[in-house]
Coordinates of C-alpha atoms in Angstrom, one line a residue:
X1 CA 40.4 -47.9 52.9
X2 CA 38.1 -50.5 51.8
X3 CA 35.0 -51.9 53.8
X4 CA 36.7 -55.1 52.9
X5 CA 39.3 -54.6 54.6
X6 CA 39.9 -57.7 57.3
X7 CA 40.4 -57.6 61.0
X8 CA 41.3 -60.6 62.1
X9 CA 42.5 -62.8 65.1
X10 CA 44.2 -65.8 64.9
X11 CA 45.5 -69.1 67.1
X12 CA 47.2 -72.5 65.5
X13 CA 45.5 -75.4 66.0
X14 CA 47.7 -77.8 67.9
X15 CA 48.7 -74.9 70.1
X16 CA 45.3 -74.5 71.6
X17 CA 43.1 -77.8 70.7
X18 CA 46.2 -80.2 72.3
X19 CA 47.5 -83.8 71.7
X20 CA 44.0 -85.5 72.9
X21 CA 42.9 -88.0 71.2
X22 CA 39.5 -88.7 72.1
X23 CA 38.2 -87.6 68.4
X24 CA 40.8 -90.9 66.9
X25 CA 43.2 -88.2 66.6
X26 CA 46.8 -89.5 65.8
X27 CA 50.0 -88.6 67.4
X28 CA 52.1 -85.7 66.0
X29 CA 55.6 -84.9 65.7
X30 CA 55.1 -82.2 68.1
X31 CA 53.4 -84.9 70.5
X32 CA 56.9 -86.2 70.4
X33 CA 58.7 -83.5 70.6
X34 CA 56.6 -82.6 73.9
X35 CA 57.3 -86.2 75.7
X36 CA 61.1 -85.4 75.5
X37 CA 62.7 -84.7 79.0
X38 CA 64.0 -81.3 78.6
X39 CA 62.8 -80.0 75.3
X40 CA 59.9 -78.5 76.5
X41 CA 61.2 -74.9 78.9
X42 CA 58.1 -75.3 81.2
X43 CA 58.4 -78.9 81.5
X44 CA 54.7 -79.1 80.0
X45 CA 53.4 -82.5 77.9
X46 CA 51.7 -83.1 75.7
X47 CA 48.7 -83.3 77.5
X48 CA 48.4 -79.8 78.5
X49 CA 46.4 -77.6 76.7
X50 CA 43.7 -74.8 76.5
X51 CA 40.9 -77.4 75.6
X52 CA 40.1 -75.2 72.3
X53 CA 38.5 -78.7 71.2
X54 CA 35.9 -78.9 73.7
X55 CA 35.6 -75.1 74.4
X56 CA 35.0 -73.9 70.8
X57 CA 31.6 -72.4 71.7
X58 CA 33.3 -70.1 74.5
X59 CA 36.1 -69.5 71.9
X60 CA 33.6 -68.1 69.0
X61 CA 32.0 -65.7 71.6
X62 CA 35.5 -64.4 72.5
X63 CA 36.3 -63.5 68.8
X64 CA 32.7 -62.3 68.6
X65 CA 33.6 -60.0 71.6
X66 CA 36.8 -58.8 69.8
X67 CA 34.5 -57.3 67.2
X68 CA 36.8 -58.8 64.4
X69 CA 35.7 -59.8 60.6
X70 CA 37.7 -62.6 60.7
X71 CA 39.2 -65.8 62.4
X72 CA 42.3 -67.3 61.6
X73 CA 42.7 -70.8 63.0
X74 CA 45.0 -73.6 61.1
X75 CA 43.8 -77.6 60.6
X76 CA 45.3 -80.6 62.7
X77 CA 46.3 -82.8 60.3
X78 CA 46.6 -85.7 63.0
X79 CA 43.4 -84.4 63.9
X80 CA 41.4 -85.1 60.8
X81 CA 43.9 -88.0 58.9
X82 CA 44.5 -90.4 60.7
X83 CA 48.5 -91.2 61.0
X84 CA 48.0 -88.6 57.9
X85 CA 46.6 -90.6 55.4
X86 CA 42.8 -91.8 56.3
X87 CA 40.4 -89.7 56.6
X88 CA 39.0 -89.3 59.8
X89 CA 35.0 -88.1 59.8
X90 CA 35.1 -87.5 63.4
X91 CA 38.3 -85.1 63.8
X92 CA 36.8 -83.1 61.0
X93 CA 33.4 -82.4 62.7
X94 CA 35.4 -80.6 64.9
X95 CA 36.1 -78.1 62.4
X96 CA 32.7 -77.9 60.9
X97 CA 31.2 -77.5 64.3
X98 CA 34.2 -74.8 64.7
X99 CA 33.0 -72.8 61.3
X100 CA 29.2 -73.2 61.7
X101 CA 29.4 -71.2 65.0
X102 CA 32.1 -68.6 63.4
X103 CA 29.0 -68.4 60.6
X104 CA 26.6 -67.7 63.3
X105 CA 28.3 -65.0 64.6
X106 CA 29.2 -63.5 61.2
X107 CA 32.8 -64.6 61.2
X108 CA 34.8 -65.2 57.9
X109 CA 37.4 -68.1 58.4
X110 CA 41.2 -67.6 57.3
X111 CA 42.5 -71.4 57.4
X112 CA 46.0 -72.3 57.5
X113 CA 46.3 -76.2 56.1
X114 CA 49.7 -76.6 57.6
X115 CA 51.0 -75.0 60.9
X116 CA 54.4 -77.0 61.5
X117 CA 52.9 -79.4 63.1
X118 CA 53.2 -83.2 61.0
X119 CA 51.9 -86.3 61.8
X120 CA 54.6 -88.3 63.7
X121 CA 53.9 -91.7 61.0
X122 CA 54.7 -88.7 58.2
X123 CA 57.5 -87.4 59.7
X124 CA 59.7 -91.0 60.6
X125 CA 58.8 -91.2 57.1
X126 CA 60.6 -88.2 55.4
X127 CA 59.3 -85.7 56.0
X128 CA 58.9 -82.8 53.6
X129 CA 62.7 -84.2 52.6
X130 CA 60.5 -87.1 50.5
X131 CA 58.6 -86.2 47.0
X132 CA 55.9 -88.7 48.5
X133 CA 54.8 -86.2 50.6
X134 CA 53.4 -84.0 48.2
X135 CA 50.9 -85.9 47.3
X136 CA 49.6 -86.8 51.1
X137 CA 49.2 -83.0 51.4
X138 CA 47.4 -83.0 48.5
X139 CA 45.3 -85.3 49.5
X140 CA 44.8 -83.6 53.4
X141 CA 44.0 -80.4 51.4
X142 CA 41.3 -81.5 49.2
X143 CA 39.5 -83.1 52.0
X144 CA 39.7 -80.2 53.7
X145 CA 38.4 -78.1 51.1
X146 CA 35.3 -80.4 50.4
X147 CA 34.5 -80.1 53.8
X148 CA 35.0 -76.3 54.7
X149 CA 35.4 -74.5 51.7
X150 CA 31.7 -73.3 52.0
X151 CA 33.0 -71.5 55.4
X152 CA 36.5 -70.1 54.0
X153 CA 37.5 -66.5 53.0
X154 CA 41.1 -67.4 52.9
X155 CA 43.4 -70.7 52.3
X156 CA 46.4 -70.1 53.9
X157 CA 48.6 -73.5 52.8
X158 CA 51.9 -73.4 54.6
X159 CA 52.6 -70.8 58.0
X160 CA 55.9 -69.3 57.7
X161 CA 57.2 -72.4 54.5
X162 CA 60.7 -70.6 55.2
X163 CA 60.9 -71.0 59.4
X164 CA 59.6 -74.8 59.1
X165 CA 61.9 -75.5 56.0
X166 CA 65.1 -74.3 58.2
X167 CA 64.0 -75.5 61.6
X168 CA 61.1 -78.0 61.3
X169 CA 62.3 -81.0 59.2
X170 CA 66.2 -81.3 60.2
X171 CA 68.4 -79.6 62.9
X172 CA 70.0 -76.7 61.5
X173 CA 72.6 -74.5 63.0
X174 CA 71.6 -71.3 64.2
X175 CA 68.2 -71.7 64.1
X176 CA 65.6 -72.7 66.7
X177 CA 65.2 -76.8 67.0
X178 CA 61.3 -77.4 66.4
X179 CA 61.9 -81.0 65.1
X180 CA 63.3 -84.5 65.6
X181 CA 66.9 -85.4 65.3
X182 CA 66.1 -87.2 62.0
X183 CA 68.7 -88.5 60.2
X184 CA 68.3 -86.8 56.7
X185 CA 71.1 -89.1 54.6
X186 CA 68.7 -91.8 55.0
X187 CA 66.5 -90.6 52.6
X188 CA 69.0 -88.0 50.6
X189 CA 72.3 -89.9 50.6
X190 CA 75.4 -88.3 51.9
X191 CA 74.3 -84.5 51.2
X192 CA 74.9 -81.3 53.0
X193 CA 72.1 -79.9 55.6
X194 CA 72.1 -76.8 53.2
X195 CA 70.8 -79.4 50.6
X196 CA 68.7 -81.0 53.0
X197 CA 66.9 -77.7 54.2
X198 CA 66.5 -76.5 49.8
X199 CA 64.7 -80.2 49.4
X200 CA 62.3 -79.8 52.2
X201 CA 61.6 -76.4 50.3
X202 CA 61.4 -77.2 47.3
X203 CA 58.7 -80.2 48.1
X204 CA 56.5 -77.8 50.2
X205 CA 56.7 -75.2 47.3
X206 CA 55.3 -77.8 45.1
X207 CA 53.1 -79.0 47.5
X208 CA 51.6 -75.0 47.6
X209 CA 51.7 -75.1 43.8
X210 CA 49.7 -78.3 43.6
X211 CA 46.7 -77.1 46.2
X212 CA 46.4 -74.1 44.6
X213 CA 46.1 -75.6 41.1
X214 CA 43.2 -78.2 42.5
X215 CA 41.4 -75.7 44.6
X216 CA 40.7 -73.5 41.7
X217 CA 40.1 -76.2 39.5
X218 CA 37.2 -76.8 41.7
X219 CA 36.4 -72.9 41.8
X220 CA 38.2 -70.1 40.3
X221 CA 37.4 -67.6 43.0
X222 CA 39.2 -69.1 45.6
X223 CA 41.2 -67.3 47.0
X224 CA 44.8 -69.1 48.6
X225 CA 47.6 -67.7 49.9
X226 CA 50.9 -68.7 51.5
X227 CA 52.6 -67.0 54.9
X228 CA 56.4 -66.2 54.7
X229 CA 58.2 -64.7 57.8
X230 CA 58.9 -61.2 57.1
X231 CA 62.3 -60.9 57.9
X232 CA 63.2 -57.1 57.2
X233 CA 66.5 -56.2 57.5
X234 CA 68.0 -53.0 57.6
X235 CA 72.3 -52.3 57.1
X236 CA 73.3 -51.3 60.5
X237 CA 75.3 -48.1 58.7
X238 CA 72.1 -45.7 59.6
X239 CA 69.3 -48.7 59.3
X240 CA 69.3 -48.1 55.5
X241 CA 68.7 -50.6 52.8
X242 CA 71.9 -52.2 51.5
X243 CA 72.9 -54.3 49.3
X244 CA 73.6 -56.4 52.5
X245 CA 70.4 -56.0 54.2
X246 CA 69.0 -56.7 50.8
X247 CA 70.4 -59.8 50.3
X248 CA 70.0 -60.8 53.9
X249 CA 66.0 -60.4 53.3
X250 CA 65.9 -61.8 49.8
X251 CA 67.4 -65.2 51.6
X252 CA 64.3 -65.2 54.1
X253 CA 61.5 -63.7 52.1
X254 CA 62.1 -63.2 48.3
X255 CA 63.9 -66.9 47.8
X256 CA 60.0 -68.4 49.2
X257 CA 58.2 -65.7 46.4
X258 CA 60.5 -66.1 43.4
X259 CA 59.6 -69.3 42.1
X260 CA 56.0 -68.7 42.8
X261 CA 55.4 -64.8 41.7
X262 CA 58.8 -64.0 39.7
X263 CA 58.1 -63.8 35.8
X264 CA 61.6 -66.4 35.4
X265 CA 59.0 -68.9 38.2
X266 CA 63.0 -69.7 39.5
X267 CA 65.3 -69.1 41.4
X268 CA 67.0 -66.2 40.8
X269 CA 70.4 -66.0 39.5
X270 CA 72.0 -64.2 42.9
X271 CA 70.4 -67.0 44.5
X272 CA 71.6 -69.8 42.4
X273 CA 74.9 -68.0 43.1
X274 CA 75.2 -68.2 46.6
X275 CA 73.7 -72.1 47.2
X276 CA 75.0 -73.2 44.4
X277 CA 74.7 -77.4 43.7
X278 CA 72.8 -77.2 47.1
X279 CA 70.0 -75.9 45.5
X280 CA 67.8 -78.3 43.6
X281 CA 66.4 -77.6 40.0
X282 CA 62.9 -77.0 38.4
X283 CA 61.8 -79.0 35.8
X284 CA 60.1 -76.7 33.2
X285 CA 56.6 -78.4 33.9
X286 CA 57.7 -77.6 37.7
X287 CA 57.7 -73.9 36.7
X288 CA 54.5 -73.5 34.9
X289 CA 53.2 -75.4 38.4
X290 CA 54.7 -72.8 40.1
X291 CA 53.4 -69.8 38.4
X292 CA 51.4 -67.2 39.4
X293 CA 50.0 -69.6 42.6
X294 CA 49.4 -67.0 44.8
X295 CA 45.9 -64.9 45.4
X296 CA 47.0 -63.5 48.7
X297 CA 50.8 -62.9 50.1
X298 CA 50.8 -63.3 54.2
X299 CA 53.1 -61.8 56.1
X300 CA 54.4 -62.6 60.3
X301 CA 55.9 -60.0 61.6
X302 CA 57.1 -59.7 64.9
X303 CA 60.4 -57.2 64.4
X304 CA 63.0 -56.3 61.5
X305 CA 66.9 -57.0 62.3
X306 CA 69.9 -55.2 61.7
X307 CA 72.8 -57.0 59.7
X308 CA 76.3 -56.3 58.9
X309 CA 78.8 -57.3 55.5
X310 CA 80.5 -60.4 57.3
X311 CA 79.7 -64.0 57.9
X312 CA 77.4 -64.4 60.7
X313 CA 77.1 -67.7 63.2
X314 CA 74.6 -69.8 62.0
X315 CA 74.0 -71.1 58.6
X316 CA 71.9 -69.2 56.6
X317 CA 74.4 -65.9 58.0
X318 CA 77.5 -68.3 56.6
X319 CA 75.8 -68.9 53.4
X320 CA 74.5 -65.6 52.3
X321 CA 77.7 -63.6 54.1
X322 CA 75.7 -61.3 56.5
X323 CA 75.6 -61.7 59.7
X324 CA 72.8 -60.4 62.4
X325 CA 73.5 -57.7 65.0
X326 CA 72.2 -56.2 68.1
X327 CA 69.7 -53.0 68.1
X328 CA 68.5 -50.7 70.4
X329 CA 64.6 -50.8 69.7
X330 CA 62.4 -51.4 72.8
X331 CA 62.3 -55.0 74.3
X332 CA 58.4 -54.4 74.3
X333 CA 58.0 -58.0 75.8
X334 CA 60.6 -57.7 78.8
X335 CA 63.8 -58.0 78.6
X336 CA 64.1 -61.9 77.8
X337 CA 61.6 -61.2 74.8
X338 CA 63.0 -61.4 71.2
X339 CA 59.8 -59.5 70.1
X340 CA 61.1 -55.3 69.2
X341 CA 58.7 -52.7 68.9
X342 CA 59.9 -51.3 65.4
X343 CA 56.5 -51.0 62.9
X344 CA 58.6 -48.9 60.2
X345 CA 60.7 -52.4 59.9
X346 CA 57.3 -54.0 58.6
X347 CA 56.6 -50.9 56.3
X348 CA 59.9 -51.2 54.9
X349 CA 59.4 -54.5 53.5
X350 CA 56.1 -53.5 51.9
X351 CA 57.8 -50.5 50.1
X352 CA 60.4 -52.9 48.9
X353 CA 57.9 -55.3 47.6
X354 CA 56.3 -53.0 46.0
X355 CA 59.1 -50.9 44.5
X356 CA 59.9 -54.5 43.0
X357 CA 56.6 -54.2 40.9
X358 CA 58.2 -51.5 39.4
X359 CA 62.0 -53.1 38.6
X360 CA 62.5 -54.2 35.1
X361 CA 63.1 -58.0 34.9
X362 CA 61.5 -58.3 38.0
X363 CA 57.8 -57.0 37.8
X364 CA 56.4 -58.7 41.1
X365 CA 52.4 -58.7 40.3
X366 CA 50.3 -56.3 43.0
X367 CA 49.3 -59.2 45.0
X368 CA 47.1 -58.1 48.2
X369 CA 48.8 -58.4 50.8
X370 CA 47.5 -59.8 54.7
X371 CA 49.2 -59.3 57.8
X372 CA 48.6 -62.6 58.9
X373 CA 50.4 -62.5 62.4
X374 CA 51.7 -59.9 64.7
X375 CA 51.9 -59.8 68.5
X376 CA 54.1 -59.5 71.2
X377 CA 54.2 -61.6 74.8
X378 CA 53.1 -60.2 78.1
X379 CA 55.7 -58.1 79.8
X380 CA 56.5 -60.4 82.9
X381 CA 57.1 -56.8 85.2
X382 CA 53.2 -56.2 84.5
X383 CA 50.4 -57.3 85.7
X384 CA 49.3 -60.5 83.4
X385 CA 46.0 -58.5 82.9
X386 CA 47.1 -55.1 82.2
X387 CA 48.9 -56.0 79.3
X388 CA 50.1 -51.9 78.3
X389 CA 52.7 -53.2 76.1
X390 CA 50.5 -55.2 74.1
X391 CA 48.4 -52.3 73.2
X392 CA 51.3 -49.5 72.7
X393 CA 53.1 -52.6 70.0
X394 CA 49.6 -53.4 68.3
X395 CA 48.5 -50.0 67.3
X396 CA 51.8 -49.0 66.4
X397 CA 51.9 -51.6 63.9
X398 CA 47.9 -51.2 63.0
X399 CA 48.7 -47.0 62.7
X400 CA 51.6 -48.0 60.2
X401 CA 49.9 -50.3 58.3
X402 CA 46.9 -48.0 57.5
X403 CA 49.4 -45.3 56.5
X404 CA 51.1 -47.4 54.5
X405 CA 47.4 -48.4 52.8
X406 CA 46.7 -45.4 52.2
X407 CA 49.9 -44.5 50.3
X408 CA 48.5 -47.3 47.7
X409 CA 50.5 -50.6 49.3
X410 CA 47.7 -52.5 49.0
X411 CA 47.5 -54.2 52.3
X412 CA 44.0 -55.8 52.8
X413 CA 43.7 -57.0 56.6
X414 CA 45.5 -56.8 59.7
X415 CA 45.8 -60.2 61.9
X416 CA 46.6 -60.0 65.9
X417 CA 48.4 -62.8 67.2
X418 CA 46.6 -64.9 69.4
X419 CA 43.7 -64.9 70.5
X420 CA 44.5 -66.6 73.9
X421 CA 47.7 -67.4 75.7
X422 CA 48.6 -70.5 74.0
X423 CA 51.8 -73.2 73.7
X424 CA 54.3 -71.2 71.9
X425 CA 56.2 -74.2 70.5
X426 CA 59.8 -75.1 72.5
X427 CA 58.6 -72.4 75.2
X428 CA 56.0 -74.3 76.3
X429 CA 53.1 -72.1 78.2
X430 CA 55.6 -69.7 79.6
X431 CA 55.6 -67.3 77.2
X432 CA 52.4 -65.8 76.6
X433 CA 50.6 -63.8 73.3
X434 CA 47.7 -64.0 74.3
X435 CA 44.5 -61.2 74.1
X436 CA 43.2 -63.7 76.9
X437 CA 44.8 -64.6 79.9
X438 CA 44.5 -68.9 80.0
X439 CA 44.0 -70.5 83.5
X440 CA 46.2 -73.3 82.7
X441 CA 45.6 -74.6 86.1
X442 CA 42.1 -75.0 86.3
X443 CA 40.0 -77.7 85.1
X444 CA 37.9 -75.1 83.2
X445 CA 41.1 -73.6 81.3
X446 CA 39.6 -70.3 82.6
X447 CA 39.8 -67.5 79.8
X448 CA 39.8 -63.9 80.9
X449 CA 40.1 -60.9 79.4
X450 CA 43.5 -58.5 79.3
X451 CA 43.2 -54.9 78.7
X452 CA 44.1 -55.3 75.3
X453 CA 40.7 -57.2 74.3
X454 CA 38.3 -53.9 75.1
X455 CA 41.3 -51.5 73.3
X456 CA 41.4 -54.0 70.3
X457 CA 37.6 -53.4 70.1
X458 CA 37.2 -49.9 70.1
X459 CA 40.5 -49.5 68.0
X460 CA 38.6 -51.6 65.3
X461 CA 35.3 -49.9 65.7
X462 CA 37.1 -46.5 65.4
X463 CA 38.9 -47.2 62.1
X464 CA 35.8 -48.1 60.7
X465 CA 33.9 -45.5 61.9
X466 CA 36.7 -43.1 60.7
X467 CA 36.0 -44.7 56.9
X468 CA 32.8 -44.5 56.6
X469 CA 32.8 -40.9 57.7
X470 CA 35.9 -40.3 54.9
X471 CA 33.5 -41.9 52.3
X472 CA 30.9 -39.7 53.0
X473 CA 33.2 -36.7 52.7
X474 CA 34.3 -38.3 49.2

């Protein structure tokens, strides 16, 4: 294993930093979202947060305390562009005040541009359903980069492109509702959602392409990267790989990479198959875009799922004929948690990524790969400070990955999701992730840590111990 490799720790930015906007912040689509009787489970506004835009000093010594290499923390659009188009100086000293400190301490940063949250004037706009929006990200992204590139490991342009493409831009059956009821037709004429959804897509995709070609105009040693859910499935005959599982996972995870990292820089033909008209074309300038934009691929993973050969419930089940069933694996978060304790789901995925490399006509390239997310929420039957489960599902998944490195995957850093106890989108504050335990109801926004932060610690200070001592026997 390489001294390089990263431990990290991560939070989103809206999810901690809030809808405040004493900085000439904007309002968000989420700020809506929140002010919606009923969407919210805990009832919570949008003005409750943990204060992570005042209390960023407090934050950095937590990470320092963690003993991690590096922070992962996404941008507020809304924060720093006004109604997302004018810059806004003040919004963005936040962030520079946020990586100088993280410099201070010896902290890389890992920034994610775009963490489903748009600004509201964007969304009532479009969307990512709108071509128009390409170029606004663009924009966002560049000033961005001029102002914390100096700071930045890691660019990180769109968290989980396929989650926001299915359930943040239109309401989609089956999947969670994380945006507005917008009306798509009004912008795409009288098309399917399945279009709809492929749109959204394909304009983020572009938008990734696009970044990535102006970042490394600026440098060539940037490094950017893009996060994609990893959805492993496994056929429910024995938790083998099928053909069904595999064409369950290439729908979540493979249709994202193809056009990106696939020699044809398209989608591919089994794809094409199955969406048919819904899915929209590249242009052959859209392809060379496309190609090879991608230094890192980052990977969520929270737990794999078992499918069967029939058409499923929602959507993308109907569409790809597969359709999700239950598994026995421990409900490491409590019973009511979707989160499964099932690490050889994530290695899975990497063996089948990498076998890939190896497939004629397909010939993925070895790009390092980040596990940019994984976590599990606090087991309501414990106490909210001896957080057990948490440590039992982390270094399962840390033990796994490092095996999995050593068998020559090459998997470069390991990410626990979050740092604190944060708003977990529709959930609200009930459902917590956290490696500190948030006071919600003080003024303060008390953070305190839960068993897992000393474990995390020493479990990071072991494995590096443990490598330097296997280099010197080398």
């Amino acid at each position: 294993m390489s001294s390089n490799f990263i431990w990290a720790v991560a939070t989103a930015a809206y999810q901690i930093e809030g809808g405040k906007d004493t900085d000439g912040r904007t309002p968000s689509m989420w700020d809506a979202i929140r002010e919606i009787p009923g969407r919210i489970k805990d009832g919570s506004t949008k003005d409750l947060s943990c204060d992570g835009r005042n209390k960023y000093r407090e934050d950095v010594q937590l990470i320092k305390s963690l003993g991690v290499t590096h922070y992962r923390f996404s941008i507020d659009w809304s924060r720093v562009m006004k109604n997302g188009k004018t810059r806004n100086p003040l919004g963005m000293e936040y962030y520079k005040d946020l990586c100088r400190e993280l410099k201070k301490e010896g902290i890389k940063c890992i920034v994610t541009l775009f963490h489903a949250d748009l600004p509201l004037d964007l969304y009532n706009e479009g969307s990512w359903l709108t071509e128009g929006i390409i170029d606004r990200f663009v924009e966002f992204s560049r000033y961005c980069y001029e102002e914390l590139n100096e700071y930045v490991s890691i660019w990180i342009t769109f968290n989980e492109i396929r989650m926001h493409a299915w359930a943040g831009v239109v309401k989609v059956e089956g999947e969670p509702f994380h945006s507005l009821d917008i009306d798509y037709k009004k912008f795409l004429g009288n098309v399917s959602v399945t279009r709809a959804v492929m749109v959204a897509s394909r304009n983020m995709l572009l938008a990734h392409a696009k970044v990535y070609r102006l970042f490394h105009e600026k440098d060539d040693s940037t490094r950017v990267g893009i996060i994609v859910g990893a959805h492993s499935c496994m056929d429910a005959e024995g938790e083998k790989i099928s053909a069904v599982s595999e064409r369950a996972t290439k729908s979540m995870v493979n249709l994202y990479l193809d056009p990106l990292i696939h020699p044809s820089n398209d989608w591919t033909e089994d794809m094409k198959e199955y969406l048919g008209t819904d899915l929209p074309p590249w242009s052959e300038d859209e392809k060379k875009l496309l190609k090879n934009t991608m230094d890192v691929l980052c990977l969520n993973y929270y737990r794999p799922h078992i499918v069967k050969e029939r058409k499923g419930p929602s959507l993308v089940e109907e569409l790809f004929n597969f359709t999700m069933v239950d598994d026995d694996w421990p409900k490491i978060g409590g019973e009511s948690s979707w989160v499964r304790l099932h690490p050889r789901g994530l290695i899975s995925l990497l063996e089948g990524l990498t076998k890939k490399e190896k497939e004629d006509g397909m010939k993925y390239p070895n790009v390092p790969i980040l596990i940019s997310e994984n976590g599990v929420n606090d087991d309501p039957s414990l106490d909210s400070l001896e957080d057990t489960n948490r440590i039992q599902y982390i270094e399962a998944h840390i033990d796994g990955i490092l095996e999995a490195r050593r068998s020559g995957i090459n998997v470069i850093g390991y990410t626990a999701w979050s740092l604190m106890d944060n708003l977990e989108w529709d959930d609200g504050f009930q459902v917590r992730f956290g490696l500190f335990h948030v006071d919600l109801k003080s003024e303060e926004k008390t953070r305190t840590p839960k068993m897992s932060v000393d474990w995390y610690r020493k479990k990071i200070e072991k494995e590096r111990r443990d490598e330097t001592m296997n280099k010197e026997v080398k």
